[in-house]
């Protein structure tokens, strides 16, 4: 491959083939995502190559999805083997990979007896199922957080606060109340206002899409308390924070609380689409019962095999330990970069707070220099790379951030 150049060796000049492909893209696909940054053709570990042979260090990991990096051999083999054995069966039938995955999720989350899993295909779908569970409490008010993100279907969007993505689809589902992040008084007041109708509270332990913003321990404890008091469901959306991303299997384990319901997706399949809902305790089996919910693809053996391979590799390669260690390395070094005001998050879910609203310019310069990073808000860069990222790989980005990256932020401030 001609593309094994070091990062920084290419820019706008070497992008011929990709330009042609992007024209075809814009004539064939809906414009929902804006113009793609590049056309990618292959990946290996934390590296990807574009259609013009340029190489990039992938610090976005498909938005916290490629937990094992790209083309992890054990994951590839598991998928190939399952595809050649039994890829799909419909939920009229049970399969071993599906059963094993559900058992593993219960084990890893230390779920008490009675706990149950529902398998689906995405984060939105997992939250949609969780939303339906709140209705099965016989009540209907749900408290969600400002800055929270739960997905784009009408139910999940109804629990998502961002006005720009809600407004075009109004009216959304009623009886979702938003309170500011970390405002315990507002949370308690909203619970009191909901009275007997409080069905659930949904939140991300670390808000991802709004810029990697961890909730305080006190706020999570308050959410646990008000939901217990009012017999409502505490739903933790761990679609982004779950599956070792934070250096713990699930972020709520860092907070020492147990939700009633946890939703998962992004990293679970290591790049294969799959989502899951874990409902904890004796109540779990009665929240969604026969005929209440379903999905054709959910938990099919191919997706379940990909997820099992992902969980196996995380365990075998101690990727919890790696996420913690490399995350700490990045955090310490980034805090020293001038133009960086704070580093938020846990493990390999990091938000770099910038001194100026320069994240878009920084992300653009980074990709031209061979680093894929993400600007979720004007003053934040998000890093959610493969959990296999090495210190040496992280160092190539740190060197760029300390030099050209830092200058871009300082010039904008
Ligand atoms: C990405 C995300 C979702 C939506 O997941 P999709 O798979 O895109 O439907 C929901 N919640 C959180 C916290 C997410 O990060």
Short mmCIF file of C-alpha atoms and ligand atoms in Angstrom, two decimals:
data_model
loop_
_atom_site.label_atom_id
_atom_site.label_comp_id
_atom_site.label_asym_id
_atom_site.label_seq_id
_atom_site.Cartn_x
_atom_site.Cartn_y
_atom_site.Cartn_z
CA UNK A 1 0.00 0.00 0.00
CA UNK A 2 1.27 3.37 -0.96
CA UNK A 3 -0.41 5.01 1.99
CA UNK A 4 1.93 4.11 4.82
CA UNK A 5 3.12 7.68 5.05
CA UNK A 6 3.49 9.17 8.49
CA UNK A 7 0.69 11.44 9.69
CA UNK A 8 1.27 14.97 8.53
CA UNK A 9 2.70 13.88 5.20
CA UNK A 10 -0.51 14.56 3.31
CA UNK A 11 -3.17 17.18 3.02
CA UNK A 12 -5.61 18.48 0.46
CA UNK A 13 -3.27 17.64 -2.41
CA UNK A 14 -3.50 13.85 -2.26
CA UNK A 15 -7.29 13.55 -2.48
CA UNK A 16 -8.16 12.82 -6.10
CA UNK A 17 -9.95 9.48 -6.08
CA UNK A 18 -11.85 10.51 -2.93
CA UNK A 19 -13.20 13.67 -4.57
CA UNK A 20 -14.80 11.65 -7.36
CA UNK A 21 -16.34 9.23 -4.87
CA UNK A 22 -17.72 12.09 -2.77
CA UNK A 23 -19.49 13.47 -5.83
CA UNK A 24 -21.13 10.10 -6.41
CA UNK A 25 -22.02 10.03 -2.69
CA UNK A 26 -23.74 13.40 -2.83
CA UNK A 27 -25.80 12.35 -5.86
CA UNK A 28 -26.92 9.05 -4.37
CA UNK A 29 -27.23 9.49 -0.60
CA UNK A 30 -29.45 11.80 1.42
CA UNK A 31 -27.56 14.74 2.85
CA UNK A 32 -28.31 13.86 6.49
CA UNK A 33 -24.67 13.84 7.58
CA UNK A 34 -23.33 16.76 5.58
CA UNK A 35 -20.24 16.23 3.48
CA UNK A 36 -18.14 13.27 4.66
CA UNK A 37 -14.54 14.15 5.61
CA UNK A 38 -12.96 11.46 3.46
CA UNK A 39 -13.76 8.22 1.67
CA UNK A 40 -12.31 5.38 3.73
CA UNK A 41 -11.37 2.05 2.22
CA UNK A 42 -9.78 -0.03 4.97
CA UNK A 43 -8.60 -0.10 8.57
CA UNK A 44 -6.19 -1.97 10.80
CA UNK A 45 -6.04 -1.45 14.54
CA UNK A 46 -6.23 2.28 15.23
CA UNK A 47 -5.38 3.20 11.64
CA UNK A 48 -7.56 3.79 8.58
CA UNK A 49 -6.70 4.49 4.95
CA UNK A 50 -8.60 6.69 2.52
CA UNK A 51 -9.34 6.17 -1.17
CA UNK A 52 -6.17 8.07 -2.08
CA UNK A 53 -3.91 5.89 0.07
CA UNK A 54 -3.45 8.36 2.93
CA UNK A 55 -3.25 6.96 6.45
CA UNK A 56 -4.97 8.37 9.54
CA UNK A 57 -4.79 7.65 13.25
CA UNK A 58 -8.44 7.06 14.15
CA UNK A 59 -9.18 8.72 17.49
CA UNK A 60 -12.93 8.70 16.86
CA UNK A 61 -13.29 4.93 16.49
CA UNK A 62 -16.48 5.20 14.46
CA UNK A 63 -17.93 7.25 17.36
CA UNK A 64 -16.94 4.94 20.23
CA UNK A 65 -17.91 1.86 18.22
CA UNK A 66 -14.67 0.20 17.04
CA UNK A 67 -13.76 -0.98 20.53
CA UNK A 68 -11.17 -3.44 19.23
CA UNK A 69 -9.93 -1.16 16.49
CA UNK A 70 -10.34 -2.12 12.86
CA UNK A 71 -10.16 -5.67 11.54
CA UNK A 72 -9.26 -7.29 14.86
CA UNK A 73 -8.33 -10.88 13.84
CA UNK A 74 -10.38 -12.69 16.52
CA UNK A 75 -13.44 -10.55 15.78
CA UNK A 76 -13.07 -11.09 12.03
CA UNK A 77 -12.73 -14.84 12.54
CA UNK A 78 -15.75 -15.04 14.84
CA UNK A 79 -17.95 -13.20 12.34
CA UNK A 80 -16.69 -15.25 9.39
CA UNK A 81 -17.27 -18.49 11.26
CA UNK A 82 -20.75 -17.53 12.43
CA UNK A 83 -21.70 -16.29 8.94
CA UNK A 84 -20.69 -19.66 7.55
CA UNK A 85 -22.66 -21.48 10.28
CA UNK A 86 -25.92 -19.61 10.94
CA UNK A 87 -26.25 -15.87 10.35
CA UNK A 88 -29.91 -15.26 11.06
CA UNK A 89 -32.76 -17.32 12.41
CA UNK A 90 -35.62 -14.94 13.48
CA UNK A 91 -36.78 -14.70 17.06
CA UNK A 92 -39.06 -17.68 16.63
CA UNK A 93 -35.83 -19.55 17.41
CA UNK A 94 -33.11 -19.30 20.05
CA UNK A 95 -29.40 -19.47 19.24
CA UNK A 96 -26.35 -20.17 21.35
CA UNK A 97 -24.52 -16.88 20.59
CA UNK A 98 -27.60 -14.89 21.66
CA UNK A 99 -28.01 -16.84 24.92
CA UNK A 100 -24.30 -16.56 25.69
CA UNK A 101 -24.30 -12.81 25.06
CA UNK A 102 -27.25 -12.22 27.38
CA UNK A 103 -25.60 -14.33 30.10
CA UNK A 104 -22.34 -12.41 29.71
CA UNK A 105 -24.04 -9.03 29.97
CA UNK A 106 -25.78 -10.13 33.17
CA UNK A 107 -22.50 -11.42 34.60
CA UNK A 108 -20.45 -8.36 33.69
CA UNK A 109 -23.06 -6.04 35.20
CA UNK A 110 -23.33 -8.21 38.35
CA UNK A 111 -27.05 -8.40 37.72
CA UNK A 112 -29.14 -9.84 40.58
CA UNK A 113 -31.49 -12.77 40.04
CA UNK A 114 -34.50 -12.03 37.88
CA UNK A 115 -32.54 -9.64 35.62
CA UNK A 116 -33.17 -9.98 31.88
CA UNK A 117 -31.75 -8.77 28.53
CA UNK A 118 -33.47 -7.61 25.35
CA UNK A 119 -31.31 -7.53 22.21
CA UNK A 120 -31.83 -5.05 19.39
CA UNK A 121 -29.82 -3.27 16.69
CA UNK A 122 -28.86 0.24 17.78
CA UNK A 123 -28.72 2.72 20.62
CA UNK A 124 -31.89 4.45 19.54
CA UNK A 125 -33.73 1.15 19.53
CA UNK A 126 -32.43 0.23 22.97
CA UNK A 127 -33.68 3.55 24.34
CA UNK A 128 -36.98 3.14 22.53
CA UNK A 129 -37.48 -0.18 24.32
CA UNK A 130 -36.50 1.43 27.64
CA UNK A 131 -39.03 4.19 26.99
CA UNK A 132 -41.75 1.59 26.40
CA UNK A 133 -40.76 -0.03 29.70
CA UNK A 134 -41.51 3.22 31.52
CA UNK A 135 -45.08 3.05 30.18
CA UNK A 136 -45.44 -0.47 31.56
CA UNK A 137 -45.05 0.96 35.06
CA UNK A 138 -48.59 2.27 34.52
CA UNK A 139 -47.30 5.85 34.71
CA UNK A 140 -46.05 8.17 32.00
CA UNK A 141 -43.87 11.13 33.04
CA UNK A 142 -40.17 10.76 32.22
CA UNK A 143 -37.46 13.12 33.42
CA UNK A 144 -34.51 13.57 31.05
CA UNK A 145 -31.54 15.94 31.08
CA UNK A 146 -30.66 19.04 29.16
CA UNK A 147 -27.69 18.17 26.99
CA UNK A 148 -28.70 14.50 26.95
CA UNK A 149 -28.79 12.50 23.74
CA UNK A 150 -30.77 9.30 23.34
CA UNK A 151 -31.28 8.89 19.61
CA UNK A 152 -33.31 9.99 16.61
CA UNK A 153 -36.48 7.88 16.48
CA UNK A 154 -39.58 9.73 17.67
CA UNK A 155 -39.51 8.18 21.15
CA UNK A 156 -35.78 8.52 21.71
CA UNK A 157 -35.86 12.03 20.23
CA UNK A 158 -38.65 12.93 22.64
CA UNK A 159 -36.19 12.26 25.48
CA UNK A 160 -33.41 14.26 23.76
CA UNK A 161 -33.28 17.94 24.68
CA UNK A 162 -31.45 19.56 21.76
CA UNK A 163 -33.93 21.95 20.18
CA UNK A 164 -32.26 22.03 16.75
CA UNK A 165 -32.90 18.32 16.18
CA UNK A 166 -36.34 18.26 17.91
CA UNK A 167 -38.02 21.29 16.41
CA UNK A 168 -38.42 20.01 12.81
CA UNK A 169 -40.35 16.97 14.13
CA UNK A 170 -42.71 18.53 16.63
CA UNK A 171 -45.01 17.52 18.13
CA UNK A 172 -43.01 14.85 19.93
CA UNK A 173 -44.22 12.58 22.73
CA UNK A 174 -45.55 14.45 25.72
CA UNK A 175 -44.70 14.11 29.37
CA UNK A 176 -40.96 14.27 29.03
CA UNK A 177 -39.56 16.91 31.38
CA UNK A 178 -36.01 18.24 31.04
CA UNK A 179 -33.87 19.39 33.95
CA UNK A 180 -30.35 20.89 33.85
CA UNK A 181 -27.44 18.51 34.29
CA UNK A 182 -26.21 18.22 37.90
CA UNK A 183 -29.06 20.36 39.28
CA UNK A 184 -30.34 18.16 42.10
CA UNK A 185 -32.91 20.72 43.24
CA UNK A 186 -34.42 20.89 39.74
CA UNK A 187 -34.48 17.08 39.59
CA UNK A 188 -36.25 16.80 42.94
CA UNK A 189 -38.69 19.55 41.99
CA UNK A 190 -39.51 17.83 38.70
CA UNK A 191 -40.09 14.56 40.57
CA UNK A 192 -42.43 16.31 43.01
CA UNK A 193 -44.28 17.95 40.11
CA UNK A 194 -44.69 14.58 38.40
CA UNK A 195 -46.15 13.22 41.61
CA UNK A 196 -47.74 9.80 41.20
CA UNK A 197 -47.03 9.86 37.48
CA UNK A 198 -43.23 9.61 37.56
CA UNK A 199 -42.42 6.59 35.39
CA UNK A 200 -38.70 7.02 34.91
CA UNK A 201 -35.55 9.12 34.84
CA UNK A 202 -33.18 8.65 31.89
CA UNK A 203 -29.63 9.94 31.77
CA UNK A 204 -26.13 9.27 30.47
CA UNK A 205 -23.58 8.94 33.32
CA UNK A 206 -21.23 10.89 31.05
CA UNK A 207 -23.05 12.91 28.41
CA UNK A 208 -21.36 12.11 25.12
CA UNK A 209 -22.86 14.08 22.27
CA UNK A 210 -22.97 17.35 24.21
CA UNK A 211 -19.21 17.22 24.74
CA UNK A 212 -18.16 14.52 27.24
CA UNK A 213 -19.69 15.89 30.43
CA UNK A 214 -19.61 13.55 33.42
CA UNK A 215 -22.51 13.87 35.86
CA UNK A 216 -21.62 14.43 39.49
CA UNK A 217 -21.80 11.52 41.91
CA UNK A 218 -24.30 13.53 43.97
CA UNK A 219 -26.62 14.01 41.01
CA UNK A 220 -26.60 10.33 40.10
CA UNK A 221 -27.26 9.45 43.74
CA UNK A 222 -30.19 11.88 43.77
CA UNK A 223 -31.59 10.31 40.59
CA UNK A 224 -31.34 6.89 42.23
CA UNK A 225 -33.06 8.19 45.34
CA UNK A 226 -36.04 9.91 43.69
CA UNK A 227 -36.73 6.96 41.40
CA UNK A 228 -36.65 4.54 44.36
CA UNK A 229 -38.92 6.81 46.39
CA UNK A 230 -41.48 7.01 43.60
CA UNK A 231 -41.20 3.48 42.29
CA UNK A 232 -39.98 4.81 38.94
CA UNK A 233 -37.30 3.35 36.66
CA UNK A 234 -33.78 4.75 36.69
CA UNK A 235 -32.61 4.24 33.12
CA UNK A 236 -28.94 4.73 32.40
CA UNK A 237 -28.17 5.26 28.75
CA UNK A 238 -24.75 3.62 28.50
CA UNK A 239 -24.88 3.41 24.72
CA UNK A 240 -21.63 5.39 24.57
CA UNK A 241 -20.16 4.91 28.06
CA UNK A 242 -20.73 1.15 28.26
CA UNK A 243 -18.58 -1.85 27.32
CA UNK A 244 -15.21 -0.81 28.81
CA UNK A 245 -15.13 2.66 27.24
CA UNK A 246 -14.50 4.36 30.60
CA UNK A 247 -12.08 1.75 31.93
CA UNK A 248 -14.96 0.01 33.75
CA UNK A 249 -17.30 -2.43 32.03
CA UNK A 250 -20.12 0.05 32.57
CA UNK A 251 -19.80 3.65 33.72
CA UNK A 252 -22.35 3.26 36.51
CA UNK A 253 -19.88 0.92 38.20
CA UNK A 254 -17.61 3.96 38.66
CA UNK A 255 -20.47 5.69 40.45
CA UNK A 256 -21.37 2.75 42.67
CA UNK A 257 -25.07 2.78 41.85
CA UNK A 258 -27.24 0.26 40.03
CA UNK A 259 -29.89 1.40 37.56
CA UNK A 260 -33.15 -0.44 36.94
CA UNK A 261 -32.48 -0.41 33.22
CA UNK A 262 -29.28 0.05 31.23
CA UNK A 263 -29.10 0.54 27.47
CA UNK A 264 -26.06 -0.41 25.38
CA UNK A 265 -25.03 -0.30 21.73
CA UNK A 266 -22.03 1.52 20.21
CA UNK A 267 -19.02 -0.50 21.42
CA UNK A 268 -20.95 -3.70 22.09
CA UNK A 269 -20.53 -5.23 18.65
CA UNK A 270 -17.06 -3.78 18.03
CA UNK A 271 -18.38 -2.39 14.72
CA UNK A 272 -21.19 -4.84 14.07
CA UNK A 273 -24.59 -3.19 14.67
CA UNK A 274 -26.19 -4.43 17.89
CA UNK A 275 -27.93 -2.90 20.89
CA UNK A 276 -29.08 -4.27 24.23
CA UNK A 277 -31.34 -3.41 27.13
CA UNK A 278 -30.44 -4.89 30.51
CA UNK A 279 -33.24 -4.71 33.09
CA UNK A 280 -32.14 -5.43 36.64
CA UNK A 281 -33.89 -7.31 39.41
CA UNK A 282 -37.12 -9.23 39.84
CA UNK A 283 -39.18 -6.62 38.05
CA UNK A 284 -37.22 -7.07 34.81
CA UNK A 285 -39.21 -10.00 33.49
CA UNK A 286 -42.54 -8.22 33.77
CA UNK A 287 -41.66 -4.92 32.08
CA UNK A 288 -41.89 -6.18 28.51
CA UNK A 289 -43.73 -9.46 28.11
CA UNK A 290 -44.95 -11.60 25.23
CA UNK A 291 -46.24 -9.43 22.41
CA UNK A 292 -45.11 -6.14 23.97
CA UNK A 293 -42.06 -5.57 21.83
CA UNK A 294 -39.87 -7.16 19.18
CA UNK A 295 -37.46 -6.72 16.29
CA UNK A 296 -36.66 -8.97 13.34
CA UNK A 297 -32.88 -8.66 13.46
CA UNK A 298 -32.44 -8.19 17.22
CA UNK A 299 -29.77 -10.48 18.66
CA UNK A 300 -29.33 -12.54 15.55
CA UNK A 301 -26.48 -15.04 15.85
CA UNK A 302 -24.16 -13.06 13.58
CA UNK A 303 -24.48 -9.86 15.61
CA UNK A 304 -24.33 -11.79 18.88
CA UNK A 305 -21.16 -13.59 17.76
CA UNK A 306 -19.55 -10.23 16.96
CA UNK A 307 -20.51 -8.93 20.41
CA UNK A 308 -19.25 -12.08 22.14
CA UNK A 309 -15.94 -11.77 20.29
CA UNK A 310 -15.71 -8.14 21.37
CA UNK A 311 -16.33 -8.96 25.03
CA UNK A 312 -13.89 -11.89 24.86
CA UNK A 313 -11.11 -9.73 23.42
CA UNK A 314 -11.70 -6.96 25.96
CA UNK A 315 -11.21 -9.56 28.68
CA UNK A 316 -8.32 -11.47 27.08
CA UNK A 317 -6.34 -8.33 26.26
CA UNK A 318 -7.20 -6.43 29.47
CA UNK A 319 -8.62 -3.53 27.51
CA UNK A 320 -10.20 -2.14 30.66
CA UNK A 321 -6.66 -1.70 31.95
CA UNK A 322 -5.47 -0.30 28.63
CA UNK A 323 -8.37 2.18 28.44
CA UNK A 324 -7.50 3.40 31.93
CA UNK A 325 -3.75 3.62 31.33
CA UNK A 326 -3.78 5.20 27.86
CA UNK A 327 -6.66 7.47 28.90
CA UNK A 328 -4.64 8.68 31.87
CA UNK A 329 -1.58 9.21 29.67
CA UNK A 330 -3.59 11.30 27.20
CA UNK A 331 -5.30 13.24 29.96
CA UNK A 332 -2.05 14.17 31.72
CA UNK A 333 -0.28 15.23 28.53
CA UNK A 334 -3.26 17.13 27.08
CA UNK A 335 -3.65 19.13 30.28
CA UNK A 336 -0.16 20.55 29.60
CA UNK A 337 -0.98 21.77 26.08
CA UNK A 338 -1.48 25.52 25.90
CA UNK A 339 -4.94 26.30 24.61
CA UNK A 340 -6.39 23.33 26.51
CA UNK A 341 -8.35 24.49 29.55
CA UNK A 342 -9.58 21.15 30.89
CA UNK A 343 -9.81 17.46 30.05
CA UNK A 344 -13.06 15.72 31.00
CA UNK A 345 -14.21 12.13 30.99
CA UNK A 346 -12.99 8.70 32.02
CA UNK A 347 -10.80 6.07 30.38
CA UNK A 348 -10.86 6.47 26.61
CA UNK A 349 -13.86 8.78 26.54
CA UNK A 350 -12.23 12.18 26.71
CA UNK A 351 -13.44 15.71 26.11
CA UNK A 352 -10.73 18.29 25.53
CA UNK A 353 -11.98 21.72 26.60
CA UNK A 354 -10.42 24.44 24.43
CA UNK A 355 -9.69 28.07 25.34
CA UNK A 356 -11.47 29.22 22.16
CA UNK A 357 -14.37 27.98 19.99
CA UNK A 358 -11.87 26.40 17.59
CA UNK A 359 -12.90 22.75 17.60
CA UNK A 360 -14.12 22.64 13.98
CA UNK A 361 -10.95 24.28 12.65
CA UNK A 362 -8.85 22.01 14.84
CA UNK A 363 -10.61 18.86 13.64
CA UNK A 364 -10.19 19.92 10.02
CA UNK A 365 -6.49 20.64 10.42
CA UNK A 366 -6.10 17.36 12.28
CA UNK A 367 -7.57 15.25 9.49
CA UNK A 368 -5.33 17.00 6.97
CA UNK A 369 -2.41 16.08 9.23
CA UNK A 370 -3.56 12.46 9.54
CA UNK A 371 -5.57 12.41 12.80
CA UNK A 372 -9.31 11.78 13.05
CA UNK A 373 -10.80 13.68 15.99
CA UNK A 374 -14.32 14.97 16.61
CA UNK A 375 -15.74 18.40 17.56
CA UNK A 376 -19.06 17.74 19.39
CA UNK A 377 -19.33 21.39 20.47
CA UNK A 378 -17.50 24.59 19.45
CA UNK A 379 -15.03 24.46 22.34
CA UNK A 380 -14.66 20.69 22.79
CA UNK A 381 -12.77 17.94 21.03
CA UNK A 382 -13.95 14.41 21.75
CA UNK A 383 -11.63 11.39 21.67
CA UNK A 384 -13.29 7.96 21.73
CA UNK A 385 -10.64 5.78 20.04
CA UNK A 386 -10.23 2.01 19.96
CA UNK A 387 -9.67 0.56 23.44
CA UNK A 388 -6.53 -1.02 21.95
CA UNK A 389 -4.87 2.36 21.31
CA UNK A 390 -1.21 2.26 22.39
CA UNK A 391 0.76 4.94 24.23
CA UNK A 392 3.06 5.23 21.19
CA UNK A 393 0.07 5.88 18.92
CA UNK A 394 -1.40 8.37 21.38
CA UNK A 395 1.99 10.13 21.47
CA UNK A 396 1.91 10.89 17.74
CA UNK A 397 -1.31 12.85 18.31
CA UNK A 398 0.00 14.48 21.47
CA UNK A 399 3.02 15.77 19.55
CA UNK A 400 0.74 17.31 16.93
CA UNK A 401 -1.52 18.83 19.58
CA UNK A 402 1.43 20.38 21.41
CA UNK A 403 2.61 22.02 18.16
CA UNK A 404 0.24 22.83 15.27
CA UNK A 405 -2.91 21.97 17.26
CA UNK A 406 -2.06 24.31 20.09
CA UNK A 407 -1.26 27.15 17.66
CA UNK A 408 -4.68 26.84 15.99
CA UNK A 409 -6.47 27.20 19.34
CA UNK A 410 -4.27 30.08 20.52
CA UNK A 411 -4.69 32.00 17.26
CA UNK A 412 -8.48 31.73 17.67
CA UNK A 413 -8.49 33.01 21.26
C1 LIG B 1 -25.09 7.25 19.92
C2 LIG B 1 -25.99 7.32 21.07
C3 LIG B 1 -27.34 6.95 20.97
C4 LIG B 1 -27.97 6.55 19.67
O1 LIG B 1 -27.43 5.36 19.20
P1 LIG B 1 -27.64 4.95 17.66
O2 LIG B 1 -26.98 3.60 17.56
O3 LIG B 1 -27.02 6.00 16.83
O4 LIG B 1 -29.10 4.84 17.43
C5 LIG B 1 -28.09 6.98 22.11
N1 LIG B 1 -27.58 7.35 23.30
C6 LIG B 1 -26.29 7.71 23.43
C7 LIG B 1 -25.77 8.09 24.77
C8 LIG B 1 -25.46 7.72 22.32
O5 LIG B 1 -24.19 8.11 22.45
#
